[in-house]
PDB file of C-alpha atoms in Angstrom:
ATOM      1  CA  MET A 281       0.000   0.000   0.000  1.00 53.00           C
ATOM      2  CA  ALA A 282       1.308   3.402  -1.003  1.00 57.00           C
ATOM      3  CA  SER A 283       0.701   6.076   1.632  1.00 60.00           C
ATOM      4  CA  ILE A 284       1.674   9.712   1.857  1.00 58.00           C
ATOM      5  CA  MET A 285       1.073   9.689   5.632  1.00 59.00           C
ATOM      6  CA  THR A 286       3.419   6.875   6.589  1.00 60.00           C
ATOM      7  CA  ASN A 287       6.530   5.896   4.627  1.00 68.00           C
ATOM      8  CA  SER A 288       7.344   2.512   6.114  1.00 72.00           C
ATOM      9  CA  ALA A 289      10.339   1.988   3.865  1.00 74.00           C
ATOM     10  CA  ALA A 290      11.831   5.303   4.908  1.00 73.00           C
ATOM     11  CA  LEU A 291      11.273   4.538   8.610  1.00 77.00           C
ATOM     12  CA  THR A 292      12.959   1.175   8.245  1.00 79.00           C
ATOM     13  CA  ALA A 293      15.857   2.674   6.327  1.00 78.00           C
ATOM     14  CA  LEU A 294      16.213   5.431   8.949  1.00 80.00           C
ATOM     15  CA  GLN A 295      16.282   2.923  11.816  1.00 86.00           C
ATOM     16  CA  SER A 296      18.916   0.877  10.022  1.00 82.00           C
ATOM     17  CA  LEU A 297      21.008   3.993   9.324  1.00 78.00           C
ATOM     18  CA  ASN A 298      20.762   5.166  12.946  1.00 85.00           C
ATOM     19  CA  ASN A 299      21.888   1.749  14.153  1.00 85.00           C
ATOM     20  CA  THR A 300      24.817   1.791  11.752  1.00 82.00           C
ATOM     21  CA  ASN A 301      25.789   5.317  12.866  1.00 82.00           C
ATOM     22  CA  LYS A 302      25.704   4.235  16.506  1.00 84.00           C
ATOM     23  CA  GLN A 303      27.955   1.253  15.823  1.00 81.00           C
ATOM     24  CA  LEU A 304      30.225   3.459  13.753  1.00 82.00           C
ATOM     25  CA  GLU A 305      30.487   5.943  16.609  1.00 80.00           C
ATOM     26  CA  THR A 306      31.418   3.142  19.023  1.00 76.00           C
ATOM     27  CA  THR A 307      34.043   1.751  16.655  1.00 80.00           C
ATOM     28  CA  GLN A 308      35.542   5.169  16.009  1.00 83.00           C
ATOM     29  CA  ALA A 309      35.752   5.791  19.778  1.00 77.00           C
ATOM     30  CA  ARG A 310      37.573   2.467  20.258  1.00 79.00           C
ATOM     31  CA  ILE A 311      40.032   3.292  17.504  1.00 85.00           C
ATOM     32  CA  SER A 312      40.539   6.794  18.875  1.00 81.00           C
ATOM     33  CA  THR A 313      41.127   5.731  22.511  1.00 79.00           C
ATOM     34  CA  GLY A 314      42.552   2.262  21.959  1.00 83.00           C
ATOM     35  CA  TYR A 315      40.122   0.902  24.533  1.00 85.00           C
ATOM     36  CA  ARG A 316      37.200  -1.488  24.131  1.00 85.00           C
ATOM     37  CA  VAL A 317      36.162  -0.555  27.676  1.00 88.00           C
ATOM     38  CA  ALA A 318      37.052   3.086  28.253  1.00 86.00           C
ATOM     39  CA  THR A 319      34.334   3.998  30.748  1.00 85.00           C
ATOM     40  CA  ALA A 320      32.096   2.197  33.225  1.00 89.00           C
ATOM     41  CA  SER A 321      29.174   2.481  30.798  1.00 85.00           C
ATOM     42  CA  ASP A 322      31.044   0.318  28.279  1.00 83.00           C
ATOM     43  CA  ASN A 323      31.270  -2.648  30.677  1.00 88.00           C
ATOM     44  CA  ALA A 324      30.896  -1.923  34.386  1.00 93.00           C
ATOM     45  CA  ALA A 325      32.445  -5.185  35.612  1.00 92.00           C
ATOM     46  CA  TYR A 326      35.527  -5.066  33.404  1.00 91.00           C
ATOM     47  CA  TRP A 327      36.012  -1.343  34.018  1.00 91.00           C
ATOM     48  CA  SER A 328      35.859  -1.893  37.798  1.00 92.00           C
ATOM     49  CA  ILE A 329      38.385  -4.750  37.684  1.00 90.00           C
ATOM     50  CA  ALA A 330      40.721  -2.801  35.415  1.00 92.00           C
ATOM     51  CA  THR A 331      40.533   0.315  37.587  1.00 91.00           C
ATOM     52  CA  THR A 332      41.372  -1.661  40.738  1.00 89.00           C
ATOM     53  CA  MET A 333      44.279  -3.479  39.099  1.00 90.00           C
ATOM     54  CA  ARG A 334      45.673  -0.253  37.678  1.00 92.00           C
ATOM     55  CA  SER A 335      45.540   1.241  41.182  1.00 91.00           C
ATOM     56  CA  ASP A 336      47.405  -1.768  42.573  1.00 90.00           C
ATOM     57  CA  ASN A 337      49.992  -1.436  39.835  1.00 92.00           C
ATOM     58  CA  LYS A 338      50.556   2.193  40.793  1.00 94.00           C
ATOM     59  CA  ALA A 339      51.139   1.035  44.360  1.00 93.00           C
ATOM     60  CA  ASN A 340      53.594  -1.581  43.073  1.00 93.00           C
ATOM     61  CA  SER A 341      55.383   1.194  41.210  1.00 94.00           C
ATOM     62  CA  VAL A 342      55.851   3.043  44.509  1.00 95.00           C
ATOM     63  CA  VAL A 343      57.227  -0.158  46.064  1.00 96.00           C
ATOM     64  CA  GLN A 344      59.647  -0.506  43.159  1.00 95.00           C
ATOM     65  CA  ASP A 345      60.851   3.035  43.807  1.00 95.00           C
ATOM     66  CA  ALA A 346      61.317   2.206  47.494  1.00 95.00           C
ATOM     67  CA  LEU A 347      63.245  -0.929  46.553  1.00 96.00           C
ATOM     68  CA  GLY A 348      65.443   1.108  44.235  1.00 95.00           C
ATOM     69  CA  LEU A 349      66.270   3.527  47.040  1.00 95.00           C
ATOM     70  CA  GLY A 350      66.897   0.676  49.464  1.00 95.00           C
ATOM     71  CA  ALA A 351      69.054  -1.104  46.896  1.00 96.00           C
ATOM     72  CA  GLY A 352      71.203   2.002  46.533  1.00 96.00           C
ATOM     73  CA  LYS A 353      71.788   2.176  50.292  1.00 96.00           C
ATOM     74  CA  VAL A 354      72.501  -1.530  50.672  1.00 97.00           C
ATOM     75  CA  ASP A 355      74.713  -1.738  47.573  1.00 96.00           C
ATOM     76  CA  THR A 356      76.778   1.228  48.759  1.00 96.00           C
ATOM     77  CA  ALA A 357      77.252  -0.308  52.200  1.00 97.00           C
ATOM     78  CA  TYR A 358      78.009  -3.736  50.715  1.00 97.00           C
ATOM     79  CA  THR A 359      80.690  -2.342  48.419  1.00 96.00           C
ATOM     80  CA  ALA A 360      82.287  -0.339  51.237  1.00 96.00           C
ATOM     81  CA  MET A 361      82.113  -3.333  53.599  1.00 97.00           C
ATOM     82  CA  ASN A 362      83.981  -5.586  51.162  1.00 96.00           C
ATOM     83  CA  SER A 363      86.563  -2.882  50.593  1.00 96.00           C
ATOM     84  CA  ALA A 364      87.001  -2.479  54.358  1.00 97.00           C
ATOM     85  CA  ILE A 365      87.480  -6.225  54.781  1.00 97.00           C
ATOM     86  CA  ASP A 366      90.263  -6.153  52.180  1.00 97.00           C
ATOM     87  CA  VAL A 367      91.958  -3.288  54.006  1.00 97.00           C
ATOM     88  CA  VAL A 368      91.702  -5.005  57.414  1.00 97.00           C
ATOM     89  CA  ASP A 369      93.154  -8.141  55.828  1.00 97.00           C
ATOM     90  CA  GLN A 370      96.161  -6.053  54.847  1.00 97.00           C
ATOM     91  CA  ILE A 371      96.422  -4.671  58.398  1.00 97.00           C
ATOM     92  CA  LYS A 372      96.332  -8.247  59.685  1.00 97.00           C
ATOM     93  CA  GLN A 373      99.257  -9.155  57.415  1.00 97.00           C
ATOM     94  CA  LYS A 374     101.227  -6.106  58.541  1.00 97.00           C
ATOM     95  CA  VAL A 375     100.694  -6.917  62.235  1.00 97.00           C
ATOM     96  CA  LEU A 376     101.829 -10.499  61.643  1.00 96.00           C
ATOM     97  CA  LEU A 377     104.883  -9.262  59.778  1.00 96.00           C
ATOM     98  CA  ALA A 378     105.734  -6.832  62.575  1.00 96.00           C
ATOM     99  CA  LYS A 379     105.751  -9.578  65.218  1.00 95.00           C
ATOM    100  CA  THR A 380     109.246 -10.751  64.271  1.00 94.00           C
ATOM    101  CA  SER A 381     110.554  -7.497  62.766  1.00 95.00           C
ATOM    102  CA  SER A 382     113.135  -5.119  64.197  1.00 95.00           C
ATOM    103  CA  ALA A 383     112.179  -1.834  65.852  1.00 93.00           C
ATOM    104  CA  ASP A 384     113.115   0.108  62.722  1.00 95.00           C
ATOM    105  CA  ASP A 385     111.077  -2.191  60.503  1.00 96.00           C
ATOM    106  CA  ARG A 386     108.129  -1.988  62.884  1.00 96.00           C
ATOM    107  CA  ALA A 387     108.159   1.790  62.536  1.00 96.00           C
ATOM    108  CA  LYS A 388     107.989   1.438  58.752  1.00 97.00           C
ATOM    109  CA  ILE A 389     105.267  -1.168  59.018  1.00 97.00           C
ATOM    110  CA  GLN A 390     103.299   1.114  61.347  1.00 97.00           C
ATOM    111  CA  SER A 391     103.496   3.857  58.748  1.00 97.00           C
ATOM    112  CA  GLU A 392     101.794   1.505  56.300  1.00 97.00           C
ATOM    113  CA  ILE A 393      99.220   0.471  58.903  1.00 97.00           C
ATOM    114  CA  ALA A 394      98.442   4.124  59.656  1.00 97.00           C
ATOM    115  CA  SER A 395      97.807   4.694  55.948  1.00 97.00           C
ATOM    116  CA  LEU A 396      95.475   1.692  55.883  1.00 97.00           C
ATOM    117  CA  GLN A 397      93.666   2.937  58.993  1.00 97.00           C
ATOM    118  CA  ALA A 398      93.141   6.294  57.302  1.00 96.00           C
ATOM    119  CA  GLN A 399      91.866   4.462  54.234  1.00 96.00           C
ATOM    120  CA  LEU A 400      89.345   2.632  56.388  1.00 95.00           C
ATOM    121  CA  THR A 401      88.090   5.900  57.844  1.00 94.00           C
ATOM    122  CA  ASP A 402      87.717   7.409  54.374  1.00 94.00           C
ATOM    123  CA  ASN A 403      85.933   4.349  52.959  1.00 93.00           C
ATOM    124  CA  ILE A 404      83.431   4.218  55.781  1.00 94.00           C
ATOM    125  CA  GLY A 405      82.812   7.955  55.785  1.00 92.00           C
ATOM    126  CA  GLY A 406      82.179   7.838  52.048  1.00 93.00           C
ATOM    127  CA  ALA A 407      79.694   4.960  52.243  1.00 94.00           C
ATOM    128  CA  ASN A 408      76.813   7.413  52.322  1.00 94.00           C
ATOM    129  CA  TYR A 409      73.751   7.144  50.095  1.00 94.00           C
ATOM    130  CA  ALA A 410      70.749   9.470  50.310  1.00 91.00           C
ATOM    131  CA  GLY A 411      71.737  10.493  53.823  1.00 89.00           C
ATOM    132  CA  SER A 412      72.204   6.928  55.098  1.00 92.00           C
ATOM    133  CA  ASN A 413      75.440   5.272  56.127  1.00 95.00           C
ATOM    134  CA  LEU A 414      74.858   1.712  57.317  1.00 96.00           C
ATOM    135  CA  LEU A 415      78.486   1.289  58.391  1.00 96.00           C
ATOM    136  CA  GLN A 416      78.667   4.315  60.678  1.00 96.00           C
ATOM    137  CA  THR A 417      75.755   4.523  63.109  1.00 95.00           C
ATOM    138  CA  ASP A 418      75.006   5.451  66.716  1.00 95.00           C
ATOM    139  CA  SER A 419      74.597   2.473  69.043  1.00 93.00           C
ATOM    140  CA  SER A 420      72.880   4.640  71.667  1.00 93.00           C
ATOM    141  CA  SER A 421      70.000   5.586  69.384  1.00 90.00           C
ATOM    142  CA  THR A 422      66.654   4.009  70.228  1.00 89.00           C
ATOM    143  CA  THR A 423      64.828   5.407  67.196  1.00 90.00           C
ATOM    144  CA  SER A 424      67.315   4.600  64.454  1.00 91.00           C
ATOM    145  CA  THR A 425      68.274   0.961  64.855  1.00 94.00           C
ATOM    146  CA  LYS A 426      67.700  -0.461  61.391  1.00 95.00           C
ATOM    147  CA  LEU A 427      67.144   0.265  57.728  1.00 96.00           C
ATOM    148  CA  THR A 428      63.613  -0.696  56.698  1.00 95.00           C
ATOM    149  CA  VAL A 429      62.916  -1.241  53.017  1.00 96.00           C
ATOM    150  CA  MET A 430      59.341  -1.715  51.762  1.00 95.00           C
ATOM    151  CA  THR A 431      59.238  -4.823  49.585  1.00 95.00           C
ATOM    152  CA  SER A 432      55.594  -5.470  48.707  1.00 94.00           C
ATOM    153  CA  TYR A 433      52.027  -4.146  48.625  1.00 93.00           C
ATOM    154  CA  ASN A 434      49.400  -6.741  49.490  1.00 91.00           C
ATOM    155  CA  ARG A 435      45.596  -6.460  49.348  1.00 87.00           C
ATOM    156  CA  ASP A 436      43.429  -9.414  50.318  1.00 86.00           C
ATOM    157  CA  SER A 437      39.912 -10.276  49.148  1.00 83.00           C
ATOM    158  CA  THR A 438      38.353  -8.138  51.896  1.00 87.00           C
ATOM    159  CA  GLY A 439      40.337  -5.065  50.881  1.00 84.00           C
ATOM    160  CA  LYS A 440      42.712  -5.199  53.872  1.00 91.00           C
ATOM    161  CA  VAL A 441      46.119  -3.824  52.904  1.00 91.00           C
ATOM    162  CA  THR A 442      49.488  -4.870  54.313  1.00 93.00           C
ATOM    163  CA  THR A 443      53.028  -4.117  53.219  1.00 93.00           C
ATOM    164  CA  GLY A 444      56.054  -6.370  53.347  1.00 94.00           C
ATOM    165  CA  THR A 445      59.364  -5.026  54.628  1.00 95.00           C
ATOM    166  CA  LEU A 446      63.023  -5.990  54.823  1.00 96.00           C
ATOM    167  CA  ASP A 447      65.059  -4.873  57.836  1.00 96.00           C
ATOM    168  CA  VAL A 448      68.834  -4.466  57.980  1.00 96.00           C
ATOM    169  CA  LEU A 449      69.972  -4.143  61.589  1.00 96.00           C
ATOM    170  CA  PHE A 450      72.615  -1.487  62.189  1.00 96.00           C
ATOM    171  CA  SER A 451      74.063  -3.584  65.020  1.00 95.00           C
ATOM    172  CA  LYS A 452      75.128  -6.165  62.420  1.00 95.00           C
ATOM    173  CA  THR A 453      76.613  -3.745  59.887  1.00 96.00           C
ATOM    174  CA  ARG A 454      78.187  -1.147  62.203  1.00 96.00           C
ATOM    175  CA  LEU A 455      81.921  -0.708  61.636  1.00 97.00           C
ATOM    176  CA  VAL A 456      82.304   2.666  63.329  1.00 96.00           C
ATOM    177  CA  ASP A 457      80.165   3.762  66.260  1.00 95.00           C
ATOM    178  CA  SER A 458      79.369   7.483  66.324  1.00 92.00           C
ATOM    179  CA  ILE A 459      78.543   7.366  70.032  1.00 91.00           C
ATOM    180  CA  THR A 460      80.805   9.428  72.300  1.00 86.00           C
ATOM    181  CA  GLY A 461      81.040   6.687  74.932  1.00 86.00           C
ATOM    182  CA  THR A 462      82.031   3.040  74.680  1.00 90.00           C
ATOM    183  CA  LYS A 463      82.054   2.115  71.011  1.00 92.00           C
ATOM    184  CA  THR A 464      80.718  -1.147  69.594  1.00 92.00           C
ATOM    185  CA  GLY A 465      81.738  -0.912  65.931  1.00 95.00           C
ATOM    186  CA  ALA A 466      83.760  -3.760  64.474  1.00 96.00           C
ATOM    187  CA  LEU A 467      86.657  -1.388  63.804  1.00 96.00           C
ATOM    188  CA  ASP A 468      86.573   0.872  66.852  1.00 93.00           C
ATOM    189  CA  LYS A 469      85.616  -1.707  69.463  1.00 94.00           C
ATOM    190  CA  THR A 470      88.537  -1.927  71.877  1.00 95.00           C
ATOM    191  CA  PHE A 471      90.500  -4.967  73.025  1.00 95.00           C
ATOM    192  CA  THR A 472      93.420  -5.286  75.445  1.00 95.00           C
ATOM    193  CA  THR A 473      96.919  -6.610  74.937  1.00 95.00           C
ATOM    194  CA  THR A 474      98.203  -8.513  77.975  1.00 95.00           C
ATOM    195  CA  GLY A 475     101.956  -8.693  77.461  1.00 93.00           C
ATOM    196  CA  ALA A 476     104.668  -6.285  78.509  1.00 92.00           C
ATOM    197  CA  GLY A 477     103.191  -3.569  76.287  1.00 90.00           C
ATOM    198  CA  ALA A 478      99.718  -3.891  77.740  1.00 93.00           C
ATOM    199  CA  ALA A 479      97.299  -1.406  76.175  1.00 94.00           C
ATOM    200  CA  THR A 480      93.695  -0.968  75.143  1.00 95.00           C
ATOM    201  CA  VAL A 481      93.403  -0.428  71.393  1.00 96.00           C
ATOM    202  CA  SER A 482      91.120  -0.988  68.414  1.00 96.00           C
ATOM    203  CA  ILE A 483      91.784  -1.864  64.796  1.00 97.00           C
ATOM    204  CA  LEU A 484      91.708   1.850  64.008  1.00 96.00           C
ATOM    205  CA  THR A 485      94.195   2.771  66.762  1.00 96.00           C
ATOM    206  CA  LEU A 486      96.585  -0.183  67.102  1.00 96.00           C
ATOM    207  CA  ASP A 487     100.290   0.680  66.841  1.00 96.00           C
ATOM    208  CA  VAL A 488     102.945  -1.978  66.229  1.00 96.00           C
ATOM    209  CA  SER A 489     105.853   0.451  66.653  1.00 95.00           C
ATOM    210  CA  THR A 490     105.492   0.565  70.445  1.00 92.00           C
ATOM    211  CA  ALA A 491     108.846  -0.618  71.820  1.00 89.00           C
ATOM    212  CA  THR A 492     107.404  -2.640  74.707  1.00 93.00           C
ATOM    213  CA  LEU A 493     105.269  -4.937  72.603  1.00 95.00           C
ATOM    214  CA  ASP A 494     106.169  -8.595  73.069  1.00 95.00           C
ATOM    215  CA  SER A 495     105.017 -11.832  71.451  1.00 95.00           C
ATOM    216  CA  THR A 496     101.947 -12.056  73.703  1.00 96.00           C
ATOM    217  CA  ASP A 497     100.929  -8.515  72.755  1.00 96.00           C
ATOM    218  CA  PHE A 498     101.147  -9.327  69.062  1.00 96.00           C
ATOM    219  CA  ASP A 499      99.076 -12.474  69.580  1.00 96.00           C
ATOM    220  CA  ASP A 500      96.481 -10.330  71.327  1.00 96.00           C
ATOM    221  CA  LEU A 501      96.567  -7.824  68.460  1.00 96.00           C
ATOM    222  CA  MET A 502      96.023 -10.608  65.958  1.00 96.00           C
ATOM    223  CA  THR A 503      93.160 -11.982  68.060  1.00 96.00           C
ATOM    224  CA  GLY A 504      91.527  -8.539  68.137  1.00 96.00           C
ATOM    225  CA  VAL A 505      91.914  -8.094  64.398  1.00 97.00           C
ATOM    226  CA  GLU A 506      90.478 -11.575  63.778  1.00 97.00           C
ATOM    227  CA  ALA A 507      87.475 -10.743  65.964  1.00 96.00           C
ATOM    228  CA  GLY A 508      86.944  -7.577  63.950  1.00 96.00           C
ATOM    229  CA  LEU A 509      87.164  -9.494  60.674  1.00 97.00           C
ATOM    230  CA  LYS A 510      84.628 -12.018  61.966  1.00 96.00           C
ATOM    231  CA  SER A 511      82.165  -9.223  62.771  1.00 96.00           C
ATOM    232  CA  MET A 512      82.782  -7.656  59.372  1.00 97.00           C
ATOM    233  CA  ALA A 513      82.178 -10.982  57.619  1.00 97.00           C
ATOM    234  CA  SER A 514      78.847 -11.271  59.456  1.00 96.00           C
ATOM    235  CA  GLY A 515      77.975  -7.713  58.403  1.00 96.00           C
ATOM    236  CA  ALA A 516      78.880  -8.454  54.790  1.00 97.00           C
ATOM    237  CA  ALA A 517      76.693 -11.577  54.902  1.00 97.00           C
ATOM    238  CA  GLU A 518      73.789  -9.510  56.276  1.00 96.00           C
ATOM    239  CA  LEU A 519      74.180  -6.914  53.529  1.00 97.00           C
ATOM    240  CA  GLY A 520      74.676  -9.579  50.860  1.00 96.00           C
ATOM    241  CA  ALA A 521      71.484 -11.375  51.866  1.00 96.00           C
ATOM    242  CA  ALA A 522      69.570  -8.079  51.855  1.00 96.00           C
ATOM    243  CA  LYS A 523      71.022  -7.168  48.457  1.00 96.00           C
ATOM    244  CA  SER A 524      69.988 -10.528  47.005  1.00 96.00           C
ATOM    245  CA  ARG A 525      66.475 -10.254  48.460  1.00 96.00           C
ATOM    246  CA  ILE A 526      66.006  -6.734  47.098  1.00 96.00           C
ATOM    247  CA  ASP A 527      67.257  -7.705  43.644  1.00 95.00           C
ATOM    248  CA  MET A 528      64.898 -10.697  43.492  1.00 96.00           C
ATOM    249  CA  GLN A 529      61.954  -8.622  44.693  1.00 96.00           C
ATOM    250  CA  LYS A 530      62.659  -5.897  42.126  1.00 95.00           C
ATOM    251  CA  SER A 531      62.684  -8.527  39.380  1.00 95.00           C
ATOM    252  CA  PHE A 532      59.471 -10.092  40.712  1.00 95.00           C
ATOM    253  CA  LEU A 533      57.620  -6.770  40.902  1.00 94.00           C
ATOM    254  CA  SER A 534      58.721  -5.866  37.392  1.00 93.00           C
ATOM    255  CA  ASN A 535      57.339  -9.162  36.061  1.00 94.00           C
ATOM    256  CA  LEU A 536      54.206  -8.790  38.181  1.00 93.00           C
ATOM    257  CA  SER A 537      53.581  -5.307  36.840  1.00 93.00           C
ATOM    258  CA  ASP A 538      53.913  -6.577  33.275  1.00 92.00           C
ATOM    259  CA  SER A 539      51.505  -9.428  34.003  1.00 93.00           C
ATOM    260  CA  ILE A 540      48.919  -7.068  35.487  1.00 92.00           C
ATOM    261  CA  ASP A 541      49.235  -4.753  32.484  1.00 92.00           C
ATOM    262  CA  LYS A 542      48.679  -7.702  30.148  1.00 93.00           C
ATOM    263  CA  GLY A 543      45.688  -8.875  32.162  1.00 91.00           C
ATOM    264  CA  VAL A 544      44.107  -5.424  32.178  1.00 91.00           C
ATOM    265  CA  GLY A 545      44.799  -5.090  28.470  1.00 90.00           C
ATOM    266  CA  ALA A 546      43.028  -8.358  27.743  1.00 88.00           C
ATOM    267  CA  LEU A 547      39.948  -6.981  29.509  1.00 89.00           C
ATOM    268  CA  VAL A 548      39.733  -3.456  28.157  1.00 87.00           C
ATOM    269  CA  ASP A 549      42.023  -2.956  25.151  1.00 84.00           C
ATOM    270  CA  ALA A 550      40.514  -2.779  21.686  1.00 84.00           C
ATOM    271  CA  ASP A 551      41.633  -5.204  18.980  1.00 79.00           C
ATOM    272  CA  MET A 552      42.779  -2.619  16.442  1.00 83.00           C
ATOM    273  CA  ASN A 553      42.865  -5.086  13.548  1.00 85.00           C
ATOM    274  CA  LYS A 554      39.303  -6.101  14.233  1.00 84.00           C
ATOM    275  CA  GLU A 555      38.075  -2.556  14.813  1.00 77.00           C
ATOM    276  CA  SER A 556      39.712  -1.155  11.674  1.00 83.00           C
ATOM    277  CA  THR A 557      38.093  -3.886   9.587  1.00 85.00           C
ATOM    278  CA  ARG A 558      34.769  -3.234  11.272  1.00 82.00           C
ATOM    279  CA  LEU A 559      35.143   0.502  10.615  1.00 78.00           C
ATOM    280  CA  GLN A 560      35.461  -0.059   6.887  1.00 86.00           C
ATOM    281  CA  ALA A 561      32.424  -2.360   6.864  1.00 84.00           C
ATOM    282  CA  LEU A 562      30.327   0.129   8.830  1.00 79.00           C
ATOM    283  CA  GLN A 563      31.342   2.984   6.560  1.00 84.00           C
ATOM    284  CA  VAL A 564      30.073   0.962   3.578  1.00 84.00           C
ATOM    285  CA  GLN A 565      26.865   0.149   5.497  1.00 80.00           C
ATOM    286  CA  GLN A 566      26.452   3.839   6.283  1.00 83.00           C
ATOM    287  CA  GLN A 567      26.758   4.789   2.625  1.00 84.00           C
ATOM    288  CA  LEU A 568      24.283   2.076   1.642  1.00 82.00           C
ATOM    289  CA  GLY A 569      21.921   3.197   4.411  1.00 79.00           C
ATOM    290  CA  VAL A 570      21.987   6.783   3.182  1.00 81.00           C
ATOM    291  CA  GLN A 571      21.304   5.525  -0.314  1.00 80.00           C
ATOM    292  CA  ALA A 572      18.443   3.303   0.885  1.00 76.00           C
ATOM    293  CA  LEU A 573      16.891   6.196   2.826  1.00 73.00           C
ATOM    294  CA  SER A 574      17.183   8.402  -0.230  1.00 77.00           C
ATOM    295  CA  ILE A 575      15.407   5.775  -2.351  1.00 74.00           C
ATOM    296  CA  ALA A 576      12.710   5.274   0.291  1.00 71.00           C
ATOM    297  CA  ASN A 577      12.078   9.006   0.521  1.00 71.00           C
ATOM    298  CA  GLY A 578      11.987   9.247  -3.259  1.00 68.00           C
ATOM    299  CA  SER A 579       9.333   6.567  -3.577  1.00 66.00           C
ATOM    300  CA  SER A 580       6.660   8.940  -2.267  1.00 65.00           C
ATOM    301  CA  GLN A 581       7.395  11.280  -5.129  1.00 67.00           C
ATOM    302  CA  SER A 582       6.136   8.650  -7.567  1.00 68.00           C
ATOM    303  CA  ILE A 583       2.617   9.064  -6.173  1.00 65.00           C
ATOM    304  CA  LEU A 584       2.494  12.554  -7.783  1.00 65.00           C
ATOM    305  CA  SER A 585       2.671  10.963 -11.208  1.00 68.00           C
ATOM    306  CA  LEU A 586      -0.727   9.417 -10.584  1.00 64.00           C
ATOM    307  CA  PHE A 587      -2.249  12.906 -10.484  1.00 65.00           C
ATOM    308  CA  ARG A 588      -0.573  14.298 -13.545  1.00 63.00           C
ATOM    309  CA  GLY A 589      -2.779  14.730 -16.607  1.00 53.00           C
TER     310      GLY A 589
END
């Protein structure tokens, strides 16, 4: 039935064109943003999951920064600790050599030891990173007793958040004690020689040129140096374990961040190959829809021919 009041063909063509335009708009938005789910209205569940995971990834990024800072402090201390151990090893050799040397030779050996002691002081003083020196700390402090490095950000199914930490105790890495009283550092902790040249010294203050030193005194000096080396080895082990843990955690968080990004991408990213193909198809449909609407609108014009004489 031909009607001038209702053009069914035109209405159908218009509905089809509107639907095509809507799909085209959606596809163009996906291509423009790169997202299949850009807002909550696109897919509320996926958008919510993606938003939460992105937030967690930002928190993991902060943890990675904290690990980087902690790694710098621990690596600096670890390098200085190993250097200090090498220097103390040399002092140990010099003390052993001095035991059976003449007074003149002992004076020369002491000159070398003094240079090594100065080197130790320089190495430890220079082991500073971002205001922290793990080798030179105050044993009397009750507020600064350890280096705490944040290692993880954890959120359980109820939303409760906890953070993992790694602690490096200053008491295990202290080589020089900045306290003004009795010192506990591995290098400035005192020990006593019990021979004829009895004295109270530390690795940083021992002097093999003293004329009264006998065999017992040198044995005591060697014992003191060995005790210092043992403490330093324990400190190096503490720093080495912390360094290894931090390095592994940094690698884990990097991989975890990549995995979360991939998971979020699988939920919300647009398939650009698919969308570009769909765009071309919709553009053709749009052109055909416009043409169909034009034909449908033109059909009513044919009714006029019925009234022409």
